[in-house]
């Protein structure tokens, strides 16, 4: 059995759609196959945790035919496509309090920590939620593997803004199971969903918080991450006690690359505006509560020239290189 707890950082409006009301749903799903192997658990936001949903989708499509159990604060919020599958069951649990979290019968856990956006101190939240996961793993006689979805630069304890939650979670869960794997993507292609929408309008345009326009950062398809995560959860081979991977697409991506591909899709010129560092606070103030503005500015600028995340942009022996190209996913978003 595997357990997934999810948190992913999205872009501008898409990010805020994901973060608003984040406390209204917690999902834990587990998968099981014959001999009670490979169960999966998932905690998420009601409006979508794309990485978690992609992993569940890949698990349900696996030839190993695993069964997925998902734990929600409100089980009715489970996606219809999952509830229609006979190998999926939605149950009730709460990662914040630890109530209802039971990994017995599971071999693995996939955790994506939900962001703390309710005023709770981030360290208190990370410790409490991580302790709930550790306790459930310890109480299970079967759960031996933990996969944690983290984020780029989360090994740093400063200069990363909202990603500090990932830093703390990674630290607290480093020895939570016999085998712990931490995977760190940067940005997901679907962060450009709003750009695709506005590029299709009469006056095609989009805004990017990545600046300057030729600055390239790691991006990846959430589907690729979900499929890789499912394979990790279902893999019977022995893993090291602790391993960490970066997870990037086939190449780094710049706003200019996005503009080029959008123009290919819509067949006309698309206007682009990038937000320089000195304008980031003004930009984020329109999207998040004032007390979180600086955290989001720091999160964004850590990926810009001179930021603490930049040394992680290299592809090395600790990098998983996915296959899906930006243009392919933008076409899918365009419909």
XYZ file of C-alpha atoms in Angstrom:
335
model
C 0.000 0.000 0.000
C 1.266 3.500 -0.714
C 0.260 6.774 0.821
C 0.311 10.125 -0.903
C 0.003 13.491 0.737
C 0.091 16.318 -1.737
C 1.246 19.880 -2.188
C 2.352 21.572 -5.390
C 3.118 25.219 -6.084
C 1.279 26.591 -9.102
C 1.551 29.895 -10.951
C -0.291 33.226 -10.331
C -4.071 32.762 -10.733
C -3.790 28.989 -11.093
C -1.757 28.905 -7.879
C -4.325 30.848 -5.955
C -7.207 28.739 -7.211
C -5.376 25.797 -5.699
C -4.502 27.487 -2.396
C -7.833 29.143 -1.571
C -9.825 27.186 1.000
C -7.040 24.648 1.165
C -8.236 23.385 4.530
C -11.611 22.280 3.146
C -10.443 18.891 1.924
C -7.863 16.327 2.832
C -7.562 13.225 0.672
C -5.618 10.099 1.445
C -5.790 7.304 -1.072
C -4.271 3.873 -0.961
C -3.841 1.189 -3.575
C -3.685 -2.522 -3.067
C -3.088 -5.467 -5.369
C -3.135 -9.249 -4.762
C -1.171 -10.198 -1.631
C -2.103 -6.771 -0.248
C 0.834 -5.157 -2.005
C 1.238 -1.534 -3.030
C -1.480 0.466 -1.321
C -1.640 4.203 -1.934
C -2.826 7.158 0.188
C -3.512 10.725 -0.915
C -4.342 13.992 0.907
C -5.348 16.973 -1.231
C -7.273 20.175 -1.880
C -10.813 19.868 -3.236
C -10.239 21.912 -6.364
C -7.392 19.715 -7.518
C -3.953 18.689 -6.574
C -2.837 17.873 -10.107
C 0.230 15.873 -9.065
C -1.766 13.713 -6.690
C -4.573 13.171 -9.154
C -2.053 12.281 -11.866
C -0.491 9.672 -9.583
C -3.866 8.137 -8.728
C -4.821 8.097 -12.405
C -1.582 6.293 -13.266
C -2.065 3.821 -10.424
C -5.588 2.970 -11.537
C -4.304 2.488 -15.094
C -1.488 0.179 -13.990
C -1.440 -3.397 -15.275
C -0.894 -4.440 -11.648
C -4.545 -3.498 -11.016
C -4.010 -1.848 -7.620
C -6.916 -0.736 -5.451
C -6.840 2.897 -4.333
C -8.286 4.114 -1.051
C -8.612 7.873 -0.671
C -9.245 9.648 2.634
C -10.994 13.039 2.532
C -12.410 15.432 5.063
C -15.383 15.261 2.710
C -15.290 12.030 0.664
C -17.941 13.410 -1.697
C -15.225 15.685 -3.120
C -13.359 12.766 -4.681
C -13.197 13.192 -8.488
C -16.028 11.414 -10.294
C -13.616 9.612 -12.626
C -12.039 7.933 -9.593
C -15.299 7.121 -7.806
C -16.553 5.380 -10.944
C -13.616 2.960 -10.770
C -14.343 -0.206 -8.767
C -10.735 -0.196 -7.498
C -11.105 3.203 -5.830
C -12.654 3.875 -2.426
C -13.062 7.303 -0.786
C -12.832 7.393 3.028
C -12.676 10.153 5.645
C -9.542 11.413 7.421
C -7.744 14.624 8.421
C -3.975 15.027 8.139
C -4.056 18.095 10.378
C -5.389 16.220 13.395
C -4.244 12.772 12.322
C -7.746 11.370 12.755
C -8.734 8.546 10.430
C -5.260 8.062 8.942
C -4.639 4.324 8.881
C -1.972 2.795 6.630
C -2.370 -0.802 7.772
C -2.232 -3.087 4.734
C -0.275 -0.550 2.703
C 3.292 -0.987 1.519
C 3.980 2.636 0.569
C 2.871 6.218 1.184
C 2.942 9.207 -1.178
C 2.749 12.486 0.731
C 2.126 15.914 -0.806
C 1.852 18.359 2.110
C -0.967 20.910 1.799
C 0.143 24.544 2.203
C -0.440 26.323 5.514
C -2.563 29.296 4.468
C -4.804 29.679 7.523
C -2.452 31.699 9.724
C -0.889 28.660 11.408
C 2.866 28.940 11.942
C 4.452 26.965 9.119
C 6.855 25.076 11.381
C 4.072 24.112 13.768
C 1.928 22.961 10.843
C 4.738 20.994 9.201
C 5.659 19.299 12.483
C 2.086 18.404 13.400
C 1.157 17.026 9.975
C 4.470 15.164 9.620
C 4.038 13.629 13.073
C 0.591 12.392 12.024
C 2.106 10.690 8.991
C 4.996 9.214 10.980
C 2.638 7.878 13.628
C 0.415 6.227 11.033
C 3.428 4.656 9.317
C 4.818 3.423 12.640
C 1.459 1.926 13.586
C 1.262 0.037 10.298
C 2.767 -3.450 10.149
C 3.003 -3.278 6.351
C 3.969 0.261 5.331
C 7.714 0.404 4.597
C 8.093 3.110 1.938
C 7.411 6.855 1.839
C 7.470 9.056 -1.265
C 7.389 12.799 -0.525
C 6.577 15.370 -3.193
C 8.758 18.337 -2.328
C 9.989 21.291 -4.400
C 13.122 22.714 -5.945
C 15.574 24.288 -3.467
C 13.790 22.757 -0.467
C 17.154 21.697 0.944
C 17.658 25.390 1.825
C 16.362 26.745 5.130
C 16.101 30.340 3.926
C 15.414 32.406 0.814
C 12.659 30.116 -0.506
C 9.458 31.688 0.847
C 6.443 29.361 0.872
C 8.719 26.438 0.009
C 9.918 26.487 3.615
C 7.014 24.120 4.299
C 8.673 21.625 1.961
C 12.045 22.133 3.642
C 10.575 21.391 7.060
C 8.465 18.470 5.860
C 11.456 16.859 4.146
C 13.457 17.207 7.359
C 10.745 15.851 9.657
C 9.991 12.854 7.420
C 13.569 11.924 6.448
C 13.497 8.782 8.592
C 9.749 8.193 8.801
C 9.884 4.857 6.921
C 12.407 2.174 6.029
C 12.693 3.754 2.573
C 12.106 7.486 2.007
C 12.250 9.078 -1.448
C 11.961 12.851 -1.887
C 11.153 14.164 -5.376
C 11.648 17.862 -6.189
C 10.098 19.347 -9.328
C 10.217 23.086 -9.991
C 7.267 24.349 -12.048
C 4.539 22.478 -13.909
C 3.547 23.205 -17.503
C -0.099 23.562 -16.525
C 0.798 26.776 -14.686
C 0.338 28.312 -18.140
C -3.370 27.397 -18.294
C -4.389 31.046 -17.900
C -1.850 32.060 -20.550
C -3.422 29.586 -22.973
C -6.848 31.024 -22.233
C -5.816 34.668 -22.688
C -3.758 33.827 -25.788
C -6.952 32.596 -27.451
C -8.772 35.890 -26.873
C -9.207 38.691 -29.407
C -6.167 40.517 -28.010
C -3.784 37.620 -27.274
C -1.555 38.234 -24.262
C -0.211 36.687 -21.080
C 1.733 37.614 -17.949
C 4.745 35.781 -16.522
C 6.346 36.137 -13.107
C 9.518 34.651 -14.614
C 11.857 37.509 -15.581
C 13.683 38.318 -17.805
C 11.886 36.830 -20.791
C 14.851 34.707 -21.850
C 15.438 33.248 -18.366
C 15.032 29.474 -18.422
C 13.783 27.442 -15.467
C 12.963 23.751 -14.988
C 9.387 22.794 -15.880
C 7.693 19.442 -16.295
C 4.405 17.755 -17.129
C 2.374 16.798 -14.075
C 1.325 13.666 -15.966
C 4.964 12.583 -16.246
C 5.428 13.151 -12.524
C 2.281 11.187 -11.720
C 3.362 8.237 -13.848
C 6.857 8.218 -12.341
C 5.412 8.448 -8.830
C 3.079 5.522 -9.482
C 6.020 3.406 -10.652
C 7.955 4.306 -7.515
C 5.028 3.289 -5.347
C 4.523 -0.025 -7.155
C 8.199 -0.919 -7.461
C 9.146 -3.997 -5.429
C 12.910 -3.463 -5.656
C 14.937 -2.353 -2.647
C 15.433 1.410 -2.256
C 18.058 3.262 -0.159
C 16.973 4.505 3.296
C 16.864 8.064 1.902
C 17.160 9.292 -1.686
C 16.356 12.639 -3.301
C 15.666 13.360 -6.973
C 15.048 16.476 -9.005
C 12.272 15.964 -11.561
C 12.428 18.123 -14.698
C 11.147 18.127 -18.251
C 13.404 17.429 -21.243
C 14.778 20.987 -21.249
C 14.634 24.279 -19.322
C 11.873 26.673 -20.404
C 11.725 30.484 -20.685
C 8.777 32.876 -21.117
C 10.029 33.382 -24.680
C 9.599 29.645 -25.260
C 6.052 29.833 -23.910
C 5.286 32.805 -26.166
C 6.656 30.962 -29.203
C 4.595 27.849 -28.519
C 1.432 29.825 -27.790
C 1.833 31.631 -31.098
C 2.231 28.266 -32.821
C -1.042 27.108 -31.272
C -3.178 30.210 -31.876
C -1.584 31.138 -35.200
C -0.992 34.794 -34.384
C 1.262 37.055 -32.337
C 0.817 36.934 -28.566
C 1.817 39.865 -26.349
C 3.833 39.015 -23.238
C 4.533 40.923 -20.015
C 7.103 39.710 -17.490
C 7.151 40.916 -13.889
C 10.610 42.120 -12.727
C 11.703 41.437 -9.128
C 10.960 44.981 -7.972
C 7.333 44.604 -9.130
C 6.719 41.142 -7.677
C 5.304 42.404 -4.364
C 2.756 44.550 -6.171
C 1.801 41.589 -8.361
C 1.351 39.105 -5.512
C -0.522 41.632 -3.357
C -3.376 41.300 -5.850
C -3.500 37.525 -5.353
C -2.665 36.595 -1.754
C -3.387 37.993 1.732
C -0.908 40.692 2.730
C 0.755 38.516 5.372
C 1.816 36.034 2.675
C 2.990 38.474 0.002
C 6.660 38.425 0.983
C 6.706 34.629 1.130
C 5.408 34.422 -2.426
C 7.827 37.090 -3.634
C 10.698 35.154 -2.090
C 9.417 31.901 -3.584
C 9.278 33.434 -7.061
C 12.533 35.387 -6.955
C 14.509 32.417 -5.623
C 14.107 30.989 -9.141
C 15.270 34.154 -10.907
C 18.884 35.219 -11.630
C 20.886 35.147 -8.394
C 18.246 33.162 -6.496
C 19.062 30.259 -4.189
C 17.228 27.786 -6.449
C 19.334 28.522 -9.531
C 22.207 26.106 -8.688
C 19.609 23.316 -8.835
C 18.768 24.048 -12.477
C 21.484 21.687 -13.735
C 20.715 18.166 -14.947
C 22.900 15.714 -13.050
C 22.912 12.125 -11.786
C 20.195 13.047 -9.287
C 17.822 14.395 -11.965
C 14.948 12.479 -13.534
C 14.472 13.827 -17.074
C 10.849 13.435 -18.210
C 9.793 13.282 -21.866
C 6.783 15.545 -22.415
C 7.588 18.824 -24.196
C 6.017 22.181 -23.351
C 4.254 22.488 -26.723
C 2.564 19.112 -26.290
C 1.024 20.083 -22.966
C 0.041 23.576 -24.120
C -1.827 21.966 -27.021
C -3.700 19.770 -24.554
C -4.554 22.793 -22.414
C -5.799 24.608 -25.511
C -8.185 21.718 -26.262
